[in-house]
CSV table of C-alpha atoms in Angstrom, one decimal:
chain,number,residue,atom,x,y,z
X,484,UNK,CA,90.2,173.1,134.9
X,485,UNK,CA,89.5,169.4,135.1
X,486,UNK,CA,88.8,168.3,131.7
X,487,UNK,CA,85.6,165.6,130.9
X,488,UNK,CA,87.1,161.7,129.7
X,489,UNK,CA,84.4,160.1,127.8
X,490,UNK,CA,84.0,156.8,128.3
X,491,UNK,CA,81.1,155.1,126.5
X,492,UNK,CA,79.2,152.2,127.9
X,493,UNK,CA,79.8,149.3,125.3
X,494,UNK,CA,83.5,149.6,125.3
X,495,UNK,CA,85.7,146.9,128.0
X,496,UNK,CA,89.1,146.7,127.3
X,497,UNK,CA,90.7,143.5,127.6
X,498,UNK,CA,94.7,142.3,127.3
X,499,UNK,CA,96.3,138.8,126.7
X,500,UNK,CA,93.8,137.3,124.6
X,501,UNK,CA,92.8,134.8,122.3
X,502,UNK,CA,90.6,135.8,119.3
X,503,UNK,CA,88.0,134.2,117.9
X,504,UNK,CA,86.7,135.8,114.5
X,505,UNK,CA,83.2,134.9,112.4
X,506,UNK,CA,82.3,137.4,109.9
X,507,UNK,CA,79.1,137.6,108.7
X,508,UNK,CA,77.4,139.8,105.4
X,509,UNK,CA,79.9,143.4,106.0
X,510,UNK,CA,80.0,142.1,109.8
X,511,UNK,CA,82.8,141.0,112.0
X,512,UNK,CA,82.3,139.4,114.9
X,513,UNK,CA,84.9,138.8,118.0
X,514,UNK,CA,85.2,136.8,120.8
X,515,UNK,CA,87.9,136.9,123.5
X,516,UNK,CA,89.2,133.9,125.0
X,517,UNK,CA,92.0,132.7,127.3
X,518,UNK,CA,95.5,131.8,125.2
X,519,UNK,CA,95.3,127.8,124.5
X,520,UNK,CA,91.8,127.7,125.8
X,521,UNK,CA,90.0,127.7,123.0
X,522,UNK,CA,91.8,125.2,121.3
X,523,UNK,CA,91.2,122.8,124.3
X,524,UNK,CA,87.6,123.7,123.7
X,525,UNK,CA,87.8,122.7,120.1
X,526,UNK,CA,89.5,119.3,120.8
X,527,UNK,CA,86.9,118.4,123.1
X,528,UNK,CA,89.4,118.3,126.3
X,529,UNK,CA,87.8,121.6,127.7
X,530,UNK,CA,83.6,121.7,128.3
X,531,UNK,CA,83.8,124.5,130.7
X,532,UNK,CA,83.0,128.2,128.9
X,533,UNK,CA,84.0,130.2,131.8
X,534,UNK,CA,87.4,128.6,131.6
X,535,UNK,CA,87.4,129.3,127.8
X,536,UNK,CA,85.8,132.8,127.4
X,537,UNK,CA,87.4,135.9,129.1
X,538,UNK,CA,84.1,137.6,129.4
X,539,UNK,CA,80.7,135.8,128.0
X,540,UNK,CA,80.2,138.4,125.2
X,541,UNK,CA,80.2,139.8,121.0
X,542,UNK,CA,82.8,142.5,120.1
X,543,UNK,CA,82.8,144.4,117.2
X,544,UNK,CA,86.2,145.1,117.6
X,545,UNK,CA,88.2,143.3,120.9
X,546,UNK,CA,91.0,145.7,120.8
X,547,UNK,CA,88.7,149.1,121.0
X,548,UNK,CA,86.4,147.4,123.5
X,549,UNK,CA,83.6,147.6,121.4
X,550,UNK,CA,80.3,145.3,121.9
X,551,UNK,CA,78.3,144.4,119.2
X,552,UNK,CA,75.0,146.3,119.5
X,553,UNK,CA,71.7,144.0,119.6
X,554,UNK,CA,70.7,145.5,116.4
X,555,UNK,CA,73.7,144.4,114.2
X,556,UNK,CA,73.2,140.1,115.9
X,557,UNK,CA,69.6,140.5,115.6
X,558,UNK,CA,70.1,141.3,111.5
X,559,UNK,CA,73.4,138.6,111.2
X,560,UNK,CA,72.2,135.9,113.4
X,561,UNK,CA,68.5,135.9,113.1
X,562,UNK,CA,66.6,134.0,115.9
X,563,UNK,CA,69.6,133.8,118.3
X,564,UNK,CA,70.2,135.0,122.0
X,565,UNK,CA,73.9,136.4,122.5
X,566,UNK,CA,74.4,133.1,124.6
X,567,UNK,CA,74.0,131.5,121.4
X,568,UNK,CA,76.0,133.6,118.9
X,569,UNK,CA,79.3,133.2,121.2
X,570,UNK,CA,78.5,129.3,120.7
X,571,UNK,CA,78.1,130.2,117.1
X,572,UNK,CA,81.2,132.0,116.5
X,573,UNK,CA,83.3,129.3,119.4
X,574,UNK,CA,82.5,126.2,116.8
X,575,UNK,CA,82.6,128.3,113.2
X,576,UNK,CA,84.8,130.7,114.3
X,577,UNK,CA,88.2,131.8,112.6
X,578,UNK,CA,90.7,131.2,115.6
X,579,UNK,CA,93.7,134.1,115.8
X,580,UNK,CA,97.0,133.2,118.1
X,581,UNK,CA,100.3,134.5,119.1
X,582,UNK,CA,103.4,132.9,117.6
X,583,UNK,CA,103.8,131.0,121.3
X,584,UNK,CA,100.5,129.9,120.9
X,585,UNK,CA,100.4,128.8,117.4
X,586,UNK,CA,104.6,127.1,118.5
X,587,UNK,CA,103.5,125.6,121.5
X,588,UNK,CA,100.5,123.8,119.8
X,589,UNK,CA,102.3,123.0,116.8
X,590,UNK,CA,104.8,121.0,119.1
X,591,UNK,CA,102.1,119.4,120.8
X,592,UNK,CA,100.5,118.0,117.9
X,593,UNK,CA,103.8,117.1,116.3
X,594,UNK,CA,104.7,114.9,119.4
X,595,UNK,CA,101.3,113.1,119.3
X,596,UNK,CA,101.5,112.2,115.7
X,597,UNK,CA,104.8,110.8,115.9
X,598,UNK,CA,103.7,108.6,119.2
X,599,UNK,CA,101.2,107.1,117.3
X,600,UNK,CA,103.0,106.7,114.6
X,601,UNK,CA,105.4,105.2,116.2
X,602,UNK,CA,103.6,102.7,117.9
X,603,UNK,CA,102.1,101.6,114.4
X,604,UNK,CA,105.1,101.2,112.1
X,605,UNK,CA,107.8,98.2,112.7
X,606,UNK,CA,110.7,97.7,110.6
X,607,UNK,CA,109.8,94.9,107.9
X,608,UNK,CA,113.1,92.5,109.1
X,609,UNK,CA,113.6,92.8,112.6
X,610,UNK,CA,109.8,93.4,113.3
X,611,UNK,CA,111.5,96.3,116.1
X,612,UNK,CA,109.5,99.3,116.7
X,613,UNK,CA,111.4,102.4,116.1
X,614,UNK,CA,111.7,104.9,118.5
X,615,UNK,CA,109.9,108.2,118.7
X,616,UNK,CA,113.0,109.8,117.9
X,617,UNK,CA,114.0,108.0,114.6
X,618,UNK,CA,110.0,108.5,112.8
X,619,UNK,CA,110.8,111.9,113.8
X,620,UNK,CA,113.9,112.0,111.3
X,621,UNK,CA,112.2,110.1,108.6
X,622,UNK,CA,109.0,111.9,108.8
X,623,UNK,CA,110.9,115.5,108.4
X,624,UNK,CA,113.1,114.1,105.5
X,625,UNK,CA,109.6,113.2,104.3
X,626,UNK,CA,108.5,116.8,105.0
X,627,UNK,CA,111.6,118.5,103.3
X,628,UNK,CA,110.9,116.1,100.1
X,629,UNK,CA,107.4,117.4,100.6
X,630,UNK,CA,107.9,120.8,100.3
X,631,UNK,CA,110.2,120.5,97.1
X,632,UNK,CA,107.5,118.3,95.5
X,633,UNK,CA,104.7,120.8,96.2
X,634,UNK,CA,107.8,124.2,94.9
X,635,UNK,CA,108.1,122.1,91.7
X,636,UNK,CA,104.6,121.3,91.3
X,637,UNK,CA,103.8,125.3,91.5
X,638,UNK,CA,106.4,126.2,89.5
X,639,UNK,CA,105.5,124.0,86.7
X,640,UNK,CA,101.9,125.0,87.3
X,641,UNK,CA,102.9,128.6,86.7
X,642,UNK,CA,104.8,127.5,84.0
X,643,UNK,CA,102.2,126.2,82.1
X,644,UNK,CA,99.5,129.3,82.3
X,645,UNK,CA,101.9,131.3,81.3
X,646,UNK,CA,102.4,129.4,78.0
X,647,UNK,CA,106.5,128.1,79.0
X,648,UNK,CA,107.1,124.9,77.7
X,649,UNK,CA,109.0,122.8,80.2
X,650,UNK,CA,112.8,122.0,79.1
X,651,UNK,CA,113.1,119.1,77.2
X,652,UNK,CA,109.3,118.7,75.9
X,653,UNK,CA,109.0,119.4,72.4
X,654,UNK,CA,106.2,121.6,71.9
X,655,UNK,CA,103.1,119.5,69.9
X,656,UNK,CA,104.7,116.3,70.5
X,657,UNK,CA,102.2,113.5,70.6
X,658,UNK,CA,101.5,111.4,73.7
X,659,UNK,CA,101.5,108.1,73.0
X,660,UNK,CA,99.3,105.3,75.4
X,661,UNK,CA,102.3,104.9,77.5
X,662,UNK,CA,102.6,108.4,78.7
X,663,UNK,CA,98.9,108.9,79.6
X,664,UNK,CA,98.8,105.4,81.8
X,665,UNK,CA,101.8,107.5,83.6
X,666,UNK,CA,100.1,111.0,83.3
X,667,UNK,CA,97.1,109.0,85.0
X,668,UNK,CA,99.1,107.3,87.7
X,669,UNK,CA,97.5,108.3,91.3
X,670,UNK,CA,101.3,110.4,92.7
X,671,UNK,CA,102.9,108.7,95.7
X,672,UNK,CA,101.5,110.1,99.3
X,673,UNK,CA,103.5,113.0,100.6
X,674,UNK,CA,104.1,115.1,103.8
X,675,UNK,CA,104.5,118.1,104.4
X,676,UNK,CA,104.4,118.7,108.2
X,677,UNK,CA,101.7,118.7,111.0
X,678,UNK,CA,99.2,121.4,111.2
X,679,UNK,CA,96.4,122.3,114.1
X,680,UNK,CA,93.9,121.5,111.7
X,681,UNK,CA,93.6,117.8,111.7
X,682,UNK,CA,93.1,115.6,114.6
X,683,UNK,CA,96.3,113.7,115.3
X,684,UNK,CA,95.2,110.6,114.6
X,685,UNK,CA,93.9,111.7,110.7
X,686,UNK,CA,97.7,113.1,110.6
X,687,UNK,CA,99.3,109.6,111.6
X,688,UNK,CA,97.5,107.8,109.4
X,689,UNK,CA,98.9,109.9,106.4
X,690,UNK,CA,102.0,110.3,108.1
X,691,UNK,CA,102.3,106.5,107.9
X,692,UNK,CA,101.3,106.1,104.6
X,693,UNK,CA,103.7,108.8,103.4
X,694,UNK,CA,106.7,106.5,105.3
X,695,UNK,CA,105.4,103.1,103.8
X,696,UNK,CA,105.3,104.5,100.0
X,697,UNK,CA,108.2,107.0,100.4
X,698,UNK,CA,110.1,104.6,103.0
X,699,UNK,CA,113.2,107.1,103.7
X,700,UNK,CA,113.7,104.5,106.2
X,701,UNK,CA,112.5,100.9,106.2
X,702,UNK,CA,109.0,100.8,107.6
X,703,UNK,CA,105.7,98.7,107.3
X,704,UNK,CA,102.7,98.7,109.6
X,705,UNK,CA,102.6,96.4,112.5
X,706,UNK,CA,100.6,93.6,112.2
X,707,UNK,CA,97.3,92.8,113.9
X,708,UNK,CA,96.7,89.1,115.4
X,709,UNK,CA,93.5,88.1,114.1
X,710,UNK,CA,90.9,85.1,114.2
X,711,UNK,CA,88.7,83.8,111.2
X,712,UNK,CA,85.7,81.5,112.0
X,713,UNK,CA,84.1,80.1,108.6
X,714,UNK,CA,81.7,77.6,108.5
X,715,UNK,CA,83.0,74.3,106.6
X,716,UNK,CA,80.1,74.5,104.1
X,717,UNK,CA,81.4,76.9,102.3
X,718,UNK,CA,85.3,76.8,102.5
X,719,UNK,CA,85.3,74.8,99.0
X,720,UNK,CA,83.1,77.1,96.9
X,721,UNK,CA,84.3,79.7,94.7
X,722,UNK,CA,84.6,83.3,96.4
X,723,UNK,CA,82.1,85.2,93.7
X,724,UNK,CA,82.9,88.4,95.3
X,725,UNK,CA,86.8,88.4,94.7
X,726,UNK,CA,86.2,87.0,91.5
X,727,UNK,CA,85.0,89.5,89.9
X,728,UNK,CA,87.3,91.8,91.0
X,729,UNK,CA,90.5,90.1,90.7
X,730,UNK,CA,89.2,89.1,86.9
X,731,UNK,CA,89.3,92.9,86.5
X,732,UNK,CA,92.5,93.1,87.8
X,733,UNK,CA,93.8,90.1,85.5
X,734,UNK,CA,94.7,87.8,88.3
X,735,UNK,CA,92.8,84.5,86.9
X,736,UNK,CA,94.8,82.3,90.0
X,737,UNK,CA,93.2,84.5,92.7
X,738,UNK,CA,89.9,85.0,90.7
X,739,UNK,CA,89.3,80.6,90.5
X,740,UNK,CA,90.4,80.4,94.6
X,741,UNK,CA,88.1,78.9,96.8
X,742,UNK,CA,86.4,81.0,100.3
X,743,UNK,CA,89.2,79.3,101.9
X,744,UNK,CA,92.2,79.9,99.5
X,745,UNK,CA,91.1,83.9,99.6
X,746,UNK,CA,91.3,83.7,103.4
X,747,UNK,CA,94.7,82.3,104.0
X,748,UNK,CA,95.9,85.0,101.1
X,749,UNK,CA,94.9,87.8,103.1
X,750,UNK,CA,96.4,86.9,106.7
X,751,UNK,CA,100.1,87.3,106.0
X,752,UNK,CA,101.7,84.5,108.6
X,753,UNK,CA,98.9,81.7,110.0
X,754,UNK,CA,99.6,81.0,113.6
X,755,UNK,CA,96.7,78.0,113.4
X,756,UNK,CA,94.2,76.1,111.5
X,757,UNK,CA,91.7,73.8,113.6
X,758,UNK,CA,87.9,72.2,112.5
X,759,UNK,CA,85.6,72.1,115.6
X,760,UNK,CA,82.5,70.7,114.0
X,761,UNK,CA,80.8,72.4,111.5
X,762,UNK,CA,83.3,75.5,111.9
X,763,UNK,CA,87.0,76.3,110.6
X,764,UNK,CA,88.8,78.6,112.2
X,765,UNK,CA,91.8,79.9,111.9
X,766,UNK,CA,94.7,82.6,113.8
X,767,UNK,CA,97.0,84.4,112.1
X,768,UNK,CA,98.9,87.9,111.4
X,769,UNK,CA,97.6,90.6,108.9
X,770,UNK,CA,97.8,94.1,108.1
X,771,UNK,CA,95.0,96.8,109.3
X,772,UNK,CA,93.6,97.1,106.0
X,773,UNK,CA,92.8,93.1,105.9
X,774,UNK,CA,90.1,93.4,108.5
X,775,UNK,CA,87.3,95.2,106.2
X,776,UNK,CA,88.9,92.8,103.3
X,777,UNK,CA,88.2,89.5,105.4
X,778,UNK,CA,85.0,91.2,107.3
X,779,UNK,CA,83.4,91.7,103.0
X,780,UNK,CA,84.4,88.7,101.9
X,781,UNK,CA,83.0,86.3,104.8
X,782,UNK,CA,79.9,88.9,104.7
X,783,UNK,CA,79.1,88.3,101.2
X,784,UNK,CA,80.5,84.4,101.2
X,785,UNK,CA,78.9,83.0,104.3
X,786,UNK,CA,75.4,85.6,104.5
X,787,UNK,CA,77.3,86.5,108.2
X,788,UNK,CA,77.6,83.0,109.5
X,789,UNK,CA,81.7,83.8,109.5
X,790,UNK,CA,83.1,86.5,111.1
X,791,UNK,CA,86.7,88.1,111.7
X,792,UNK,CA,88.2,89.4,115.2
X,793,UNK,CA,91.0,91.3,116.7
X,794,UNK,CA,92.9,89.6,119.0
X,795,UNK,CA,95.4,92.2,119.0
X,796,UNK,CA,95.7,95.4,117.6
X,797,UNK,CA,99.5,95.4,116.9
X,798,UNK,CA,101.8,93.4,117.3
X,799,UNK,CA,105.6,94.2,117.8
X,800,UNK,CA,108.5,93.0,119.5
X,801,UNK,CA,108.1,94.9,123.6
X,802,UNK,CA,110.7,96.5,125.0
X,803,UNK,CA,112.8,96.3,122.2
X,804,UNK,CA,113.5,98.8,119.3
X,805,UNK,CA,115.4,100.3,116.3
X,806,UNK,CA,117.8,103.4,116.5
């Protein structure tokens, strides 16, 4: 006798899937997507949804083909169609991968931080680039040095609540001025490793400050070629606005120096200097961070009748390389 197989209306069973997750009050929401997909999606590379979603829907529960009933998105997500919810739970969501996945991003990510990287650093003598391959070592030294750092900084941490005194720190000893100036030193910049979080770019960055203060190998940024264009009126007169702050700082030299003297400071290696009429202007090498430095002072010095340009970005030695 043939027997009856219930199978209810709101359950679709679907395989090799990506999940996205958004709970919301005692609510969890799902929605499937294609493996990779929806990381593409996320990183702006991928605008089409039907190559992102396996089916345009809410589950309850992916695995059991279950559907979220209008009731339950009408109560979490007040005001919005079921169009809009998958939207809603695509950009908040909580993405869940397989190993493969979560590897082969991983990789991906790790190679286009260390090509930017790579492009960005020089070593400080030769002025060579290194290759991909040898930021790839320094930045995993870094990365092992990382993960001892953060080991030792937990185990001290638990340490500590638990009322252990470290070994070698007499208990109620005083600190004297010396020790809190060091207690209230900002730590060096360290790193750990990629993740999928960040953009690549916001990874380089700290990946490359990591290498400059660490410098497990020898490593500055590159250089950008810039231009200055002051107006001769006010080369001679006393830059107020790095006054003040190199007074702070103690540097009474630096604090006295004219518009002039402030600006040759800042650019590192000065190609040229020429007058054409009422305008100086001068070429030269600096570091990234001199552009906002330059761009402030000729702002505040000059009321925006000097400005600062990139000629280019960064400059190494083509074709030619460390390691």
């Amino acid at each position: 006798m043939p027997q009856n197989i219930n199978q209810p209306s709101n359950q679709i069973r679907l395989t090799n899937v990506s999940l996205v997750r958004l709970r919301k009050g005692k609510k969890r929401f799902e929605v499937p997507c294609y493996k990779n997909k929806i990381l593409e999606y996320r990183a702006g590379s991928e605008k089409d949804l039907d190559n992102v979603l396996q089916i345009n829907n809410v589950f309850l529960n992916v695995s059991k083909g279950q559907t979220a009933p209008n009731a339950d998105l009408e109560k979490s997500f007040p005001g919005l169609s079921r169009d809009d919810v998958v939207l809603e739970i695509l950009k908040k969501g909580e993405v869940q991968v397989g190993e493969k996945e979560r590897g082969a991003e991983l990789d991906r990510m790790n190679r286009e931080v260390i090509d930017i990287v790579a492009g960005k650093v020089v070593d400080p003598k030769t002025k060579r680039v290194y290759t991909p391959g040898m930021i790839e070592k320094a930045l995993n030294i870094l990365s092992e040095q990382g993960a001892k750092a953060k080991s030792a900084a937990k185990d001290k941490d638990s340490g500590t609540a638990s009322g252990v005194q470290s070994p070698g720190t007499p208990t109620g000893t005083p600190t004297t001025d010396g020790e809190k100036s060091k207690e209230k030193a900002k730590p060096a910049p360290i790193w750990t490793g990629v993740v999928t979080t960040k953009s690549a770019k916001i990874q380089a960055l700290d990946a490359i400050k990591a290498l400059i203060a660490n410098q497990p190998i020898p490593v500055q940024r590159a250089r950008m070629r810039i231009r200055v264009i002051c107006p001769t009126q006010n080369l001679k007169q006393a830059a107020k606005s790095a006054a003040k702050a190199k007074e702070e700082e103690g540097d009474e030299q630096a604090a006295t120096g004219t518009v002039k003297d402030r600006i040759l400071a800042t650019i590192e290696t000065v190609e040229s200097q020429d007058t054409m009429g009422s305008e100086w202007e001068v070429t030269g090498y600096a570091e990234p961070g001199a552009l906002k430095i330059l761009g402030d002072l000729l702002s505040a010095e000059t009321k925006g009748r000097g400005n600062v340009e990139v000629l280019d970005m960064a400059i190494v030695h083509e074709g030619d390389s460390n390691g």
